[in-house]
Coordinates of C-alpha atoms in Angstrom, one line a residue:
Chain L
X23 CA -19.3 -23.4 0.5
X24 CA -20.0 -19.9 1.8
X25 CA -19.0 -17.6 -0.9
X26 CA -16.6 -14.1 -1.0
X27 CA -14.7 -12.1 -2.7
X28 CA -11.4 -10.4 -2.0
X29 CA -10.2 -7.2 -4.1
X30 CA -7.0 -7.5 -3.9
X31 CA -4.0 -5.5 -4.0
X32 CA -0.3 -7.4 -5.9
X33 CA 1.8 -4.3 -5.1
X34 CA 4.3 -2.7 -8.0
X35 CA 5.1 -6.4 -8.9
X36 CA 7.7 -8.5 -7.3
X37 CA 6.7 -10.6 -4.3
X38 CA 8.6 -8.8 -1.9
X39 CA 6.2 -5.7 -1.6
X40 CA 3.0 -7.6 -1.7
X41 CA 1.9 -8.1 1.6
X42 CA 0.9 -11.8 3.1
X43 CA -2.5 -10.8 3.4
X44 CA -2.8 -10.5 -0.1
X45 CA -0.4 -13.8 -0.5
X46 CA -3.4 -15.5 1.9
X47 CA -6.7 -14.0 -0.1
X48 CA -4.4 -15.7 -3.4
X49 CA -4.2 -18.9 -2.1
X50 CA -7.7 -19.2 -0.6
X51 CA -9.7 -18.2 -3.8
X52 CA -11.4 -20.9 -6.1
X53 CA -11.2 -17.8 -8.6
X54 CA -8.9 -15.6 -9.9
X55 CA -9.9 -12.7 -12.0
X56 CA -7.9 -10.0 -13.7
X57 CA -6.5 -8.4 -16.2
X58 CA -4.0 -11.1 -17.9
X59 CA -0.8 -9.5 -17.2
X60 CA -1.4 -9.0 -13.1
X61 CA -3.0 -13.1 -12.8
X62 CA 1.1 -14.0 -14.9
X63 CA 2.5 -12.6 -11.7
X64 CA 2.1 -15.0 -9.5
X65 CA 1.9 -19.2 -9.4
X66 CA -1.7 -20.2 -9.5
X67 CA -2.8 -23.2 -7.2
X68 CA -4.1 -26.4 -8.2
X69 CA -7.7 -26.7 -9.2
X70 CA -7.7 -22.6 -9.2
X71 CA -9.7 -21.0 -12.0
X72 CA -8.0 -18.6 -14.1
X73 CA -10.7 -15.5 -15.6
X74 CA -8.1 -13.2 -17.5
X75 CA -10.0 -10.4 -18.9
X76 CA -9.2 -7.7 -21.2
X77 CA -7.9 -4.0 -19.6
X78 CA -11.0 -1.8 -20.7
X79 CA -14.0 -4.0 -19.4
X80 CA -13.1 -2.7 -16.0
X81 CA -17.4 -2.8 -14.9
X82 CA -17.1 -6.2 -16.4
X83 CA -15.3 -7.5 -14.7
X84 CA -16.1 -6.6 -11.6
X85 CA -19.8 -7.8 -12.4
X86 CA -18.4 -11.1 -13.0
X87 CA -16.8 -10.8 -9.5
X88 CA -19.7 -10.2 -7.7
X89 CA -21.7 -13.1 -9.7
X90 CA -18.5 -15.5 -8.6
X91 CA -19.0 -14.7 -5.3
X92 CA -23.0 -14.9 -4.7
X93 CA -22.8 -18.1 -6.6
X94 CA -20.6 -19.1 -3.6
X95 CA -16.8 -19.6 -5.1
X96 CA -14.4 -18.5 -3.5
X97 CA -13.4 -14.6 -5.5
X98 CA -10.0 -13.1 -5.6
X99 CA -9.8 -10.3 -8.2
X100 CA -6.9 -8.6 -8.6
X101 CA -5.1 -5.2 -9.5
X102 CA -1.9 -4.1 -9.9
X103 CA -1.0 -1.6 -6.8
X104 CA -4.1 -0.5 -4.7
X105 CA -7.2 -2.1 -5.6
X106 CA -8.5 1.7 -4.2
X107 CA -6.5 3.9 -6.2
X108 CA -7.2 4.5 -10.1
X109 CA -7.9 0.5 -10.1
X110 CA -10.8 -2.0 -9.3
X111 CA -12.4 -1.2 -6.4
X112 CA -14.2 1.6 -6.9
X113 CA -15.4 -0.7 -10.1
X114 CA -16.7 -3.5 -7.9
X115 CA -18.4 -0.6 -5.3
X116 CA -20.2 0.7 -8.7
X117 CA -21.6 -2.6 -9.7
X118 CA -22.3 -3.6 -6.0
X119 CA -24.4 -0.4 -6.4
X120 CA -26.7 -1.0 -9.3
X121 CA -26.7 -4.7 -8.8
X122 CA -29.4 -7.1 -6.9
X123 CA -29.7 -6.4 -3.6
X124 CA -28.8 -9.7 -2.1
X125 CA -24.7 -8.7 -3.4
X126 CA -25.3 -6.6 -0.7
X127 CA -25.0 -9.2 1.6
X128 CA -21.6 -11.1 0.5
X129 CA -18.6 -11.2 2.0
X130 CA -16.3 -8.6 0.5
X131 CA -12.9 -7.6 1.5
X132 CA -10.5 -5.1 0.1
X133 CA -6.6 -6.0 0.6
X134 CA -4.6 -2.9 0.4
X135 CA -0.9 -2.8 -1.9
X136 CA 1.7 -0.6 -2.1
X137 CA 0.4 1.9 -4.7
X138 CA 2.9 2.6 -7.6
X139 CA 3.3 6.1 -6.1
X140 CA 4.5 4.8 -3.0
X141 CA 6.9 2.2 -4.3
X142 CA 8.3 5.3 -7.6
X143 CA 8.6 7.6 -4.0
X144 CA 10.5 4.8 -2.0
X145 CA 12.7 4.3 -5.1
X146 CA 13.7 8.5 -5.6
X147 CA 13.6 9.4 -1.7
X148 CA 10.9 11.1 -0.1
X149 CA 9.0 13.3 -2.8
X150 CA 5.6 12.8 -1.2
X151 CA 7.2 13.7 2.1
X152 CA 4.6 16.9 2.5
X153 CA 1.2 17.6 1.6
X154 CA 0.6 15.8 -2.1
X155 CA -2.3 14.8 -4.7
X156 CA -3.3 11.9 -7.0
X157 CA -4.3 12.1 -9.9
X158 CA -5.7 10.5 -12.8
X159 CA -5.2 11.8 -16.7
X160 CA -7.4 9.5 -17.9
X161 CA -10.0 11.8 -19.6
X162 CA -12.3 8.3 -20.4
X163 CA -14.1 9.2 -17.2
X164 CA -14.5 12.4 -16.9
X165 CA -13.9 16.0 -19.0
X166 CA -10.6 16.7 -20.3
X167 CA -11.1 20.3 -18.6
X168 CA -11.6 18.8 -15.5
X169 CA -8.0 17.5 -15.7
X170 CA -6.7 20.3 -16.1
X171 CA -8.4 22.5 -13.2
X172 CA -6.9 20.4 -10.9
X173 CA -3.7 20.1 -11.9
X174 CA -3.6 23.7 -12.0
X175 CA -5.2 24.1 -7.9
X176 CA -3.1 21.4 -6.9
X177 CA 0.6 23.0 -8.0
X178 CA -0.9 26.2 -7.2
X179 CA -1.8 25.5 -3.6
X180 CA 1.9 23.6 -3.2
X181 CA 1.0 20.1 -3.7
X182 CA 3.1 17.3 -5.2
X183 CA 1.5 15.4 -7.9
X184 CA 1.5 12.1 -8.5
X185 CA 0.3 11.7 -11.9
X186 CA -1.5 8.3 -13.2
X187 CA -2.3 7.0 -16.6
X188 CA -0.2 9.7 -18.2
X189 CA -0.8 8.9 -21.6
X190 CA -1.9 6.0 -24.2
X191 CA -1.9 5.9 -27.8
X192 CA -5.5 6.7 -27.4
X193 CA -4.6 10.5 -25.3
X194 CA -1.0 10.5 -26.9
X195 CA -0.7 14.3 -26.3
X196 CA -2.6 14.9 -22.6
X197 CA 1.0 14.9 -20.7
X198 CA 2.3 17.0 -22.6
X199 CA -1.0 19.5 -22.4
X200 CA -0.6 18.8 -18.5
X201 CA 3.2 20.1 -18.3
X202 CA 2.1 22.8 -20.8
X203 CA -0.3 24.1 -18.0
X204 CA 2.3 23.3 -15.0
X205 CA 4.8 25.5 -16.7
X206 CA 2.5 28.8 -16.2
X207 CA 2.6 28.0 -12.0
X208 CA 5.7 26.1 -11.2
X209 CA 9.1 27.3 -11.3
X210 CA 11.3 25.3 -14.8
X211 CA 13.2 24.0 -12.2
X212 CA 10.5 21.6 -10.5
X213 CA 11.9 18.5 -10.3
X214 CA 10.2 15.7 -12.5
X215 CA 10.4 12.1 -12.2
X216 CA 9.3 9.2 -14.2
X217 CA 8.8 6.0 -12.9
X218 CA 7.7 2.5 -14.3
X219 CA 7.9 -1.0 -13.7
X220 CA 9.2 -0.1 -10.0
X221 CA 10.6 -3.7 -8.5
X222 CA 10.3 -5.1 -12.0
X223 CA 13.1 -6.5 -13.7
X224 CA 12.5 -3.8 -16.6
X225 CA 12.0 -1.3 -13.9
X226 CA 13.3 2.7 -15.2
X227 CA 13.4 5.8 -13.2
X228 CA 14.7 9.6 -14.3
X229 CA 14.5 12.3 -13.3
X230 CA 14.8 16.0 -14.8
X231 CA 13.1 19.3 -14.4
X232 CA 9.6 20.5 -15.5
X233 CA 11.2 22.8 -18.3
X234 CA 13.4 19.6 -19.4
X235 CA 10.6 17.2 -18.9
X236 CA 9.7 15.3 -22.3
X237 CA 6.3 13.5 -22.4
X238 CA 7.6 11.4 -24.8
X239 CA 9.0 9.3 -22.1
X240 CA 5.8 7.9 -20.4
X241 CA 3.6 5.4 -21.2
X242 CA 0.5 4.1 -19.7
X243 CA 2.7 2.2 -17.3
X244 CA 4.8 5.4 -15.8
X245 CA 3.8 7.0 -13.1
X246 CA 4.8 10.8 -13.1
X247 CA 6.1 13.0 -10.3
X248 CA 6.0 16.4 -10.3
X249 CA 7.3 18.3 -7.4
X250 CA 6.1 21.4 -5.9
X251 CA 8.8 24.3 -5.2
X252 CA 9.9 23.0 -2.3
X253 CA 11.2 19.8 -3.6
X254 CA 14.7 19.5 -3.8
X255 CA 17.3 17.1 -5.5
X256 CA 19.8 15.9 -3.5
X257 CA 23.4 15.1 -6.2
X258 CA 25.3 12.0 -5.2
X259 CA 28.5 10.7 -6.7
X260 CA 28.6 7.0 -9.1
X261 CA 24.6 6.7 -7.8
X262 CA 21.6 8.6 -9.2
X263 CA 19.8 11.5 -7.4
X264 CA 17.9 11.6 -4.2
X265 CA 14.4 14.0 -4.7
X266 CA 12.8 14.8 -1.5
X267 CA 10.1 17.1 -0.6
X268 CA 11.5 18.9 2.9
X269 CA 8.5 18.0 6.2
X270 CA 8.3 22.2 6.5
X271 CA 7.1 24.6 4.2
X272 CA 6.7 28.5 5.0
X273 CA 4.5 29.1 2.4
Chain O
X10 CA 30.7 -5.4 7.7
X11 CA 30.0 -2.5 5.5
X12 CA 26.5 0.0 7.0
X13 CA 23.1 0.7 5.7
X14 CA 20.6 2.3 6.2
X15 CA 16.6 0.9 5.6
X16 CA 13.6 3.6 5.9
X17 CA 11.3 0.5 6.9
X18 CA 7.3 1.0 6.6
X19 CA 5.5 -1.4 9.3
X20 CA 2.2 -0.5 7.2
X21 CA -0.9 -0.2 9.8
X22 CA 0.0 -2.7 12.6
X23 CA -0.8 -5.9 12.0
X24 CA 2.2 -8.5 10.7
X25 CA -0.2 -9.5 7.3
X26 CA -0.2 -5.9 5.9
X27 CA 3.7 -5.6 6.2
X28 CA 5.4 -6.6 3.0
X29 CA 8.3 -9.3 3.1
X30 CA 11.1 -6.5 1.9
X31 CA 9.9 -5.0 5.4
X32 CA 10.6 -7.5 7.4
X33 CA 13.9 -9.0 5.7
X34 CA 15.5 -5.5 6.4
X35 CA 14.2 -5.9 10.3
X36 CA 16.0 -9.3 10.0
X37 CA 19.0 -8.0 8.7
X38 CA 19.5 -4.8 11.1
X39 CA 21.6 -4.8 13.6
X40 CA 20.5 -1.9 14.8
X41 CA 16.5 -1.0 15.2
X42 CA 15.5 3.2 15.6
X43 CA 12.2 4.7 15.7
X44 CA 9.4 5.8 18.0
X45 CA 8.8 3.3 21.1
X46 CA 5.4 1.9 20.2
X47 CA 6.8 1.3 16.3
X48 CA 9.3 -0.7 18.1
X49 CA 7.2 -2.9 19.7
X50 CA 5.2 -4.1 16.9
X51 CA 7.6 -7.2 16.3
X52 CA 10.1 -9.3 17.8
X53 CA 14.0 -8.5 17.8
X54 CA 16.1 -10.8 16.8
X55 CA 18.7 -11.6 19.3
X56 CA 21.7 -9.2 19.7
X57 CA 19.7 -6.4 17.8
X58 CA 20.5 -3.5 19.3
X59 CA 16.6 -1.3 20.2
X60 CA 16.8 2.5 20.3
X61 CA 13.5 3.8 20.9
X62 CA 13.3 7.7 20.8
X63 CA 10.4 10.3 21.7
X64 CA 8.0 10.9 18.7
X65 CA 9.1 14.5 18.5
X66 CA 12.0 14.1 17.9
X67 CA 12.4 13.5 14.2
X68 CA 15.7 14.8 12.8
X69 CA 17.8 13.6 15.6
X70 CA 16.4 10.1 14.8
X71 CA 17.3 10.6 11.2
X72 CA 21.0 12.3 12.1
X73 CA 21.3 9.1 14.5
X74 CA 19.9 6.6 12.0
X75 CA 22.4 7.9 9.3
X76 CA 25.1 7.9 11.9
X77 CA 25.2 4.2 13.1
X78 CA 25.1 3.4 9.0
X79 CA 28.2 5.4 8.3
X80 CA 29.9 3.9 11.1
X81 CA 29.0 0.3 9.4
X82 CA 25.9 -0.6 11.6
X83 CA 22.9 -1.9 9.7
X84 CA 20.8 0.8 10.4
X85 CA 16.8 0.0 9.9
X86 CA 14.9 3.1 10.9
X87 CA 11.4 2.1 11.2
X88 CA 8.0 4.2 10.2
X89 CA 4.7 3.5 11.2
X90 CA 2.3 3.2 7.6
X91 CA 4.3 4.4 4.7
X92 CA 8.1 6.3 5.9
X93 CA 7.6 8.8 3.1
X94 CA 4.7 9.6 3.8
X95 CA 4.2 12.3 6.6
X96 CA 6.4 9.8 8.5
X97 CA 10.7 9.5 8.6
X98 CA 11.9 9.0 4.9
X99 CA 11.7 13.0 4.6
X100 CA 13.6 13.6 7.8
X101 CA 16.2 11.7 7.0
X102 CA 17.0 13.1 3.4
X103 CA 16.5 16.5 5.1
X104 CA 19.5 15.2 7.6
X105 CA 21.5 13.7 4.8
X106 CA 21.2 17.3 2.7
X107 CA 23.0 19.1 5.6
X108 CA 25.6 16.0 7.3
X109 CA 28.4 15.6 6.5
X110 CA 29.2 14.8 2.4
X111 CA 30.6 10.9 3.2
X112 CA 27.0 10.5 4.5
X113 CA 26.0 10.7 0.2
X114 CA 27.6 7.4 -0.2
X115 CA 26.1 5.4 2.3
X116 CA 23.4 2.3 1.2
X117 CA 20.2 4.2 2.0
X118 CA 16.9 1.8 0.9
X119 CA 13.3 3.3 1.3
X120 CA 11.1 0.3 1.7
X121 CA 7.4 1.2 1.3
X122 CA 4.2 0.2 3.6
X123 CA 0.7 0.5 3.7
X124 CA 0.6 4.4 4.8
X125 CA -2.8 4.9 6.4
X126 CA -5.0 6.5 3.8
X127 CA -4.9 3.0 2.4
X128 CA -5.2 1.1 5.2
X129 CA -8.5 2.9 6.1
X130 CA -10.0 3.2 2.5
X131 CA -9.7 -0.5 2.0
X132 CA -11.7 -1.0 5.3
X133 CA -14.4 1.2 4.1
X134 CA -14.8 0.4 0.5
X135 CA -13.0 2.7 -2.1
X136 CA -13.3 6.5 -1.3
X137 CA -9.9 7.1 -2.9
X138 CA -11.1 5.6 -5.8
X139 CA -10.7 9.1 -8.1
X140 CA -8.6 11.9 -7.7
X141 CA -7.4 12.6 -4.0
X142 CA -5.0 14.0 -2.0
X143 CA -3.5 14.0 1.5
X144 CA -2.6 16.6 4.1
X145 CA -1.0 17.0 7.0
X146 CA -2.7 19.4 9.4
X147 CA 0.2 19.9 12.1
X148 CA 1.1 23.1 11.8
X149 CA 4.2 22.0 13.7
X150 CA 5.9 22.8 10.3
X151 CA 3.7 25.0 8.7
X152 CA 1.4 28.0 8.6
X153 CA -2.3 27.1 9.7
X154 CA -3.4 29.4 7.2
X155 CA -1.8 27.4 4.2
X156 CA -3.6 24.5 5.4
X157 CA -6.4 25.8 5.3
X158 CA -6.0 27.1 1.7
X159 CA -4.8 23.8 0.3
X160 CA -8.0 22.3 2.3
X161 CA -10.0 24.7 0.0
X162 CA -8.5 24.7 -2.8
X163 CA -8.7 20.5 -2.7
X164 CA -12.0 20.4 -2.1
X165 CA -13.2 23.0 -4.5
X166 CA -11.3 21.3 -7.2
X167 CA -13.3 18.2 -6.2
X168 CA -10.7 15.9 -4.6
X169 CA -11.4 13.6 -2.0
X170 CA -9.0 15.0 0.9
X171 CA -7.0 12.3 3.6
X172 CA -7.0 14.3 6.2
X173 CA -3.2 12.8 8.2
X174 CA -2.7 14.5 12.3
X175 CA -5.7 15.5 12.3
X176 CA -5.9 17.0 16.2
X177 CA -3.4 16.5 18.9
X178 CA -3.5 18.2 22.3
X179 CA -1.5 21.1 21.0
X180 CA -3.8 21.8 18.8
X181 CA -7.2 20.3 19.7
X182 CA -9.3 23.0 17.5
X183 CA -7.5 22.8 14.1
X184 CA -9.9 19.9 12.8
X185 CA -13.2 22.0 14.0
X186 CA -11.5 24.8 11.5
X187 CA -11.3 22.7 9.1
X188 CA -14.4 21.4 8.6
X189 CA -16.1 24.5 9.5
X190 CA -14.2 25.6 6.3
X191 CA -14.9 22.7 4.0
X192 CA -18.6 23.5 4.9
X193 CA -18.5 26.8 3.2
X194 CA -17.2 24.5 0.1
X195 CA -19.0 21.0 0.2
X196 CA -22.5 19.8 0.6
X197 CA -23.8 19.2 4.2
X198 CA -24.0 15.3 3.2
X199 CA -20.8 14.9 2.4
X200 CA -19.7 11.8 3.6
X201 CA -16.9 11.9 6.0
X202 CA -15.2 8.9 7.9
X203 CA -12.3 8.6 10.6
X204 CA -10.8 5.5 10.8
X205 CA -8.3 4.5 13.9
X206 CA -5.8 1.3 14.4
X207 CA -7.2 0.1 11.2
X208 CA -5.6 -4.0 11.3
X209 CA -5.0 -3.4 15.3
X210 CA -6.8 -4.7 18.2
X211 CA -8.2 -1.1 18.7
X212 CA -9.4 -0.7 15.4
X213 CA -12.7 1.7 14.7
X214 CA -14.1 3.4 12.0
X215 CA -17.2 5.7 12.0
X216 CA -18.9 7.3 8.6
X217 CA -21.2 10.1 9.4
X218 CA -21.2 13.6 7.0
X219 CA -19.7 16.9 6.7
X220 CA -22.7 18.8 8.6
X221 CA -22.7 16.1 11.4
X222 CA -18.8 15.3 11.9
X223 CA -17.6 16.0 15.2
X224 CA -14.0 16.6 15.5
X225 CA -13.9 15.1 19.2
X226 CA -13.7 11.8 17.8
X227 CA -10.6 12.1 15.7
X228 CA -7.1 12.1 18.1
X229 CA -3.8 12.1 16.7
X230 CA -4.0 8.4 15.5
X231 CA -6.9 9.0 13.3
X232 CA -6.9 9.3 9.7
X233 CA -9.8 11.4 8.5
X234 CA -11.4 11.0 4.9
X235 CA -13.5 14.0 3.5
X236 CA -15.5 13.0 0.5
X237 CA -15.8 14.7 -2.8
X238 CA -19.6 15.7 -3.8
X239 CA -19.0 12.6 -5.8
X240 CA -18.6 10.3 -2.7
X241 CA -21.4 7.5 -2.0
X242 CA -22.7 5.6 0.6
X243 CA -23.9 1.8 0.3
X244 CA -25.8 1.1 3.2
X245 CA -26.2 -2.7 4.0
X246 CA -28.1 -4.5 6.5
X247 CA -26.4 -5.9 9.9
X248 CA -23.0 -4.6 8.4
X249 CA -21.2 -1.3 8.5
X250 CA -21.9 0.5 5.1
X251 CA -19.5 0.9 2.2
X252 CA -17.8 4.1 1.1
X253 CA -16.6 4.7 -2.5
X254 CA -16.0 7.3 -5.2
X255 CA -17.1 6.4 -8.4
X256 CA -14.0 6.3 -11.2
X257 CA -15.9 9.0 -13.4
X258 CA -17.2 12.5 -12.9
X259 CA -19.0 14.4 -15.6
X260 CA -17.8 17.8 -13.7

């Protein structure tokens, strides 16, 4: 048996935004790895190996990835959303890296997924509908500072933000820094909007202003939108809010 | 029959990297809108009803779309990659903002796709895989000279940049300017990739660097990905190399 391994994108969670590609790379594997939670979404097959791992020992498991595969199984490992963004790709790319040389030569395919972003956006309107940034609070990776510098070009040069990993019981006040600095650039009426569990049966979305916003309403599962001054909130009767960032901009 | 309206994302072309909530709603239409070549990307069902419009014309899509929903078709407007982003979702909401207020209480779904940054990072590894953003350099809807200031100020604040309409024949120089701008800003071997038809029949992808990039290559199809100084290169043997962005950045 030739061996591979598929990163593999599930999507925001129910079946109906993964993509059949991803469906396929799911049923072909000998292996499934992942964090526990993504591998309880879905049905395994018979004879199927289950490796659930915890959520920190992201290098980890990508290693053991990449040893399934060279040992010639059959490798699905999977992440919530896009493998690509804030998830496991860029893990297994590391380890590919600084591993033996003959990884090099396996088979390895990333599947794309609709990235939360994309499916909290579909959900509000068309937020990200002009020029916008990603971006990762997670200060495990890299300085704190950092964070913040960017957050601070992005809203100052008019993008939207789409905010990841907000905040944890380990960085419990970092959103709240983050609005703190937004606040100096962006006008209080920015539209905000919090978004978790999209497609999910305990799926939650508001939406408020950048002076209202609390940062006492994310977790690590929310993923936060911050407008930029062009975004604009469109009122509807007996249904909630449209938000939508307008194609043209004059400044 | 009561109308609706479905913002439908095809993803990149090919029928595994379009999600099942994507096709139900082209199942359910009765009525198909959107640019001629979206259009023929699948089979109608029979007694659909096809109205393929010019590319150009986006609002008079969205007007039409919204139209044939109020007046109880069911409407599925359809968007190449992602619809919110840089694609229809924004035009319609735009639309729905100034139409008539009845057009507030019509059924109006967003259903995300595999928007292009994706499609293309997944084919060359990870190079989203930390903080990035994504811009539109038409200048169809906005001043060149804010594009070039967000191109600066995302690179300078270390972002990996998706670059979306990158060059059309209207404006055939705009991607020369911007790379002869992000050369003042990035490291001559930054990597840089465009990637066309990712999924299709016509697919390519080519990963040179900042210094050697020629903007000749990229059309209006193209999606163009400008490395951070963070972004590596995995070169293999026989096999196109891989492109990724490692999670963590000590500056």
């Amino acid at each position: 048996m030739t061996g591979w391994l598929r990163i593999v994108g599930l999507g925001p969670g129910a079946p109906g935004a993964r993509t059949p590609d991803a469906e396929d790379a799911l049923n072909a594997a000998t292996d499934l790895i992942g964090y526990a939670p993504y591998l309880e979404r879905f049905s395994p097959r018979a004879g199927q190996i289950r490796h659930a791992t915890d959520n920190r020992e992201e290098l980890a498991r990508a290693r053991h990835a990449l040893t399934l595969g060279a040992n010639g199984h059959r490798a699905a490992l999977v992440s919530g959303g896009d493998p690509g963004v804030f998830a496991m790709a860029s893990a297994v790319f590391e380890a590919l890296e600084s591993g033996p040389a003959s990884w090099r030569a396996l088979d390895i395919t990333v599947i794309p997924g609709i990235t939360a972003m994309l499916a909290a956006a579909a959900h509000l309107g068309a937020p990200l509908g002009h020029d916008f940034c990603a971006i990762s609070l997670s200060d495990n990776l890299k300085p704190w500072a950092l964070v913040l510098q960017r957050l601070t070009a992005a809203a100052g040069a008019g993008f939207v933000i789409a905010v990841y990993n907000p905040r944890s019981r380990a960085r419990p006040d970092h959103l709240r820094e983050a609005f703190t600095a937004l606040r100096k650039i962006l006008p209080p009426a920015t539209p905000v909007a919090f978004a978790a569990a999209i497609t999910r049966p305990d799926e939650h979305v508001t939406v408020t202003t950048l002076e209202a916003a609390n940062p006492e309403q994310a977790d690590m599962r929310t993923l936060v939108l911050i407008g930029s001054h062009e975004t604009r909130v469109i009122a509807r009767e007996n249904a909630p809010p449209f938000l939508y960032t307008p194609r043209s901009t004059a400044a």
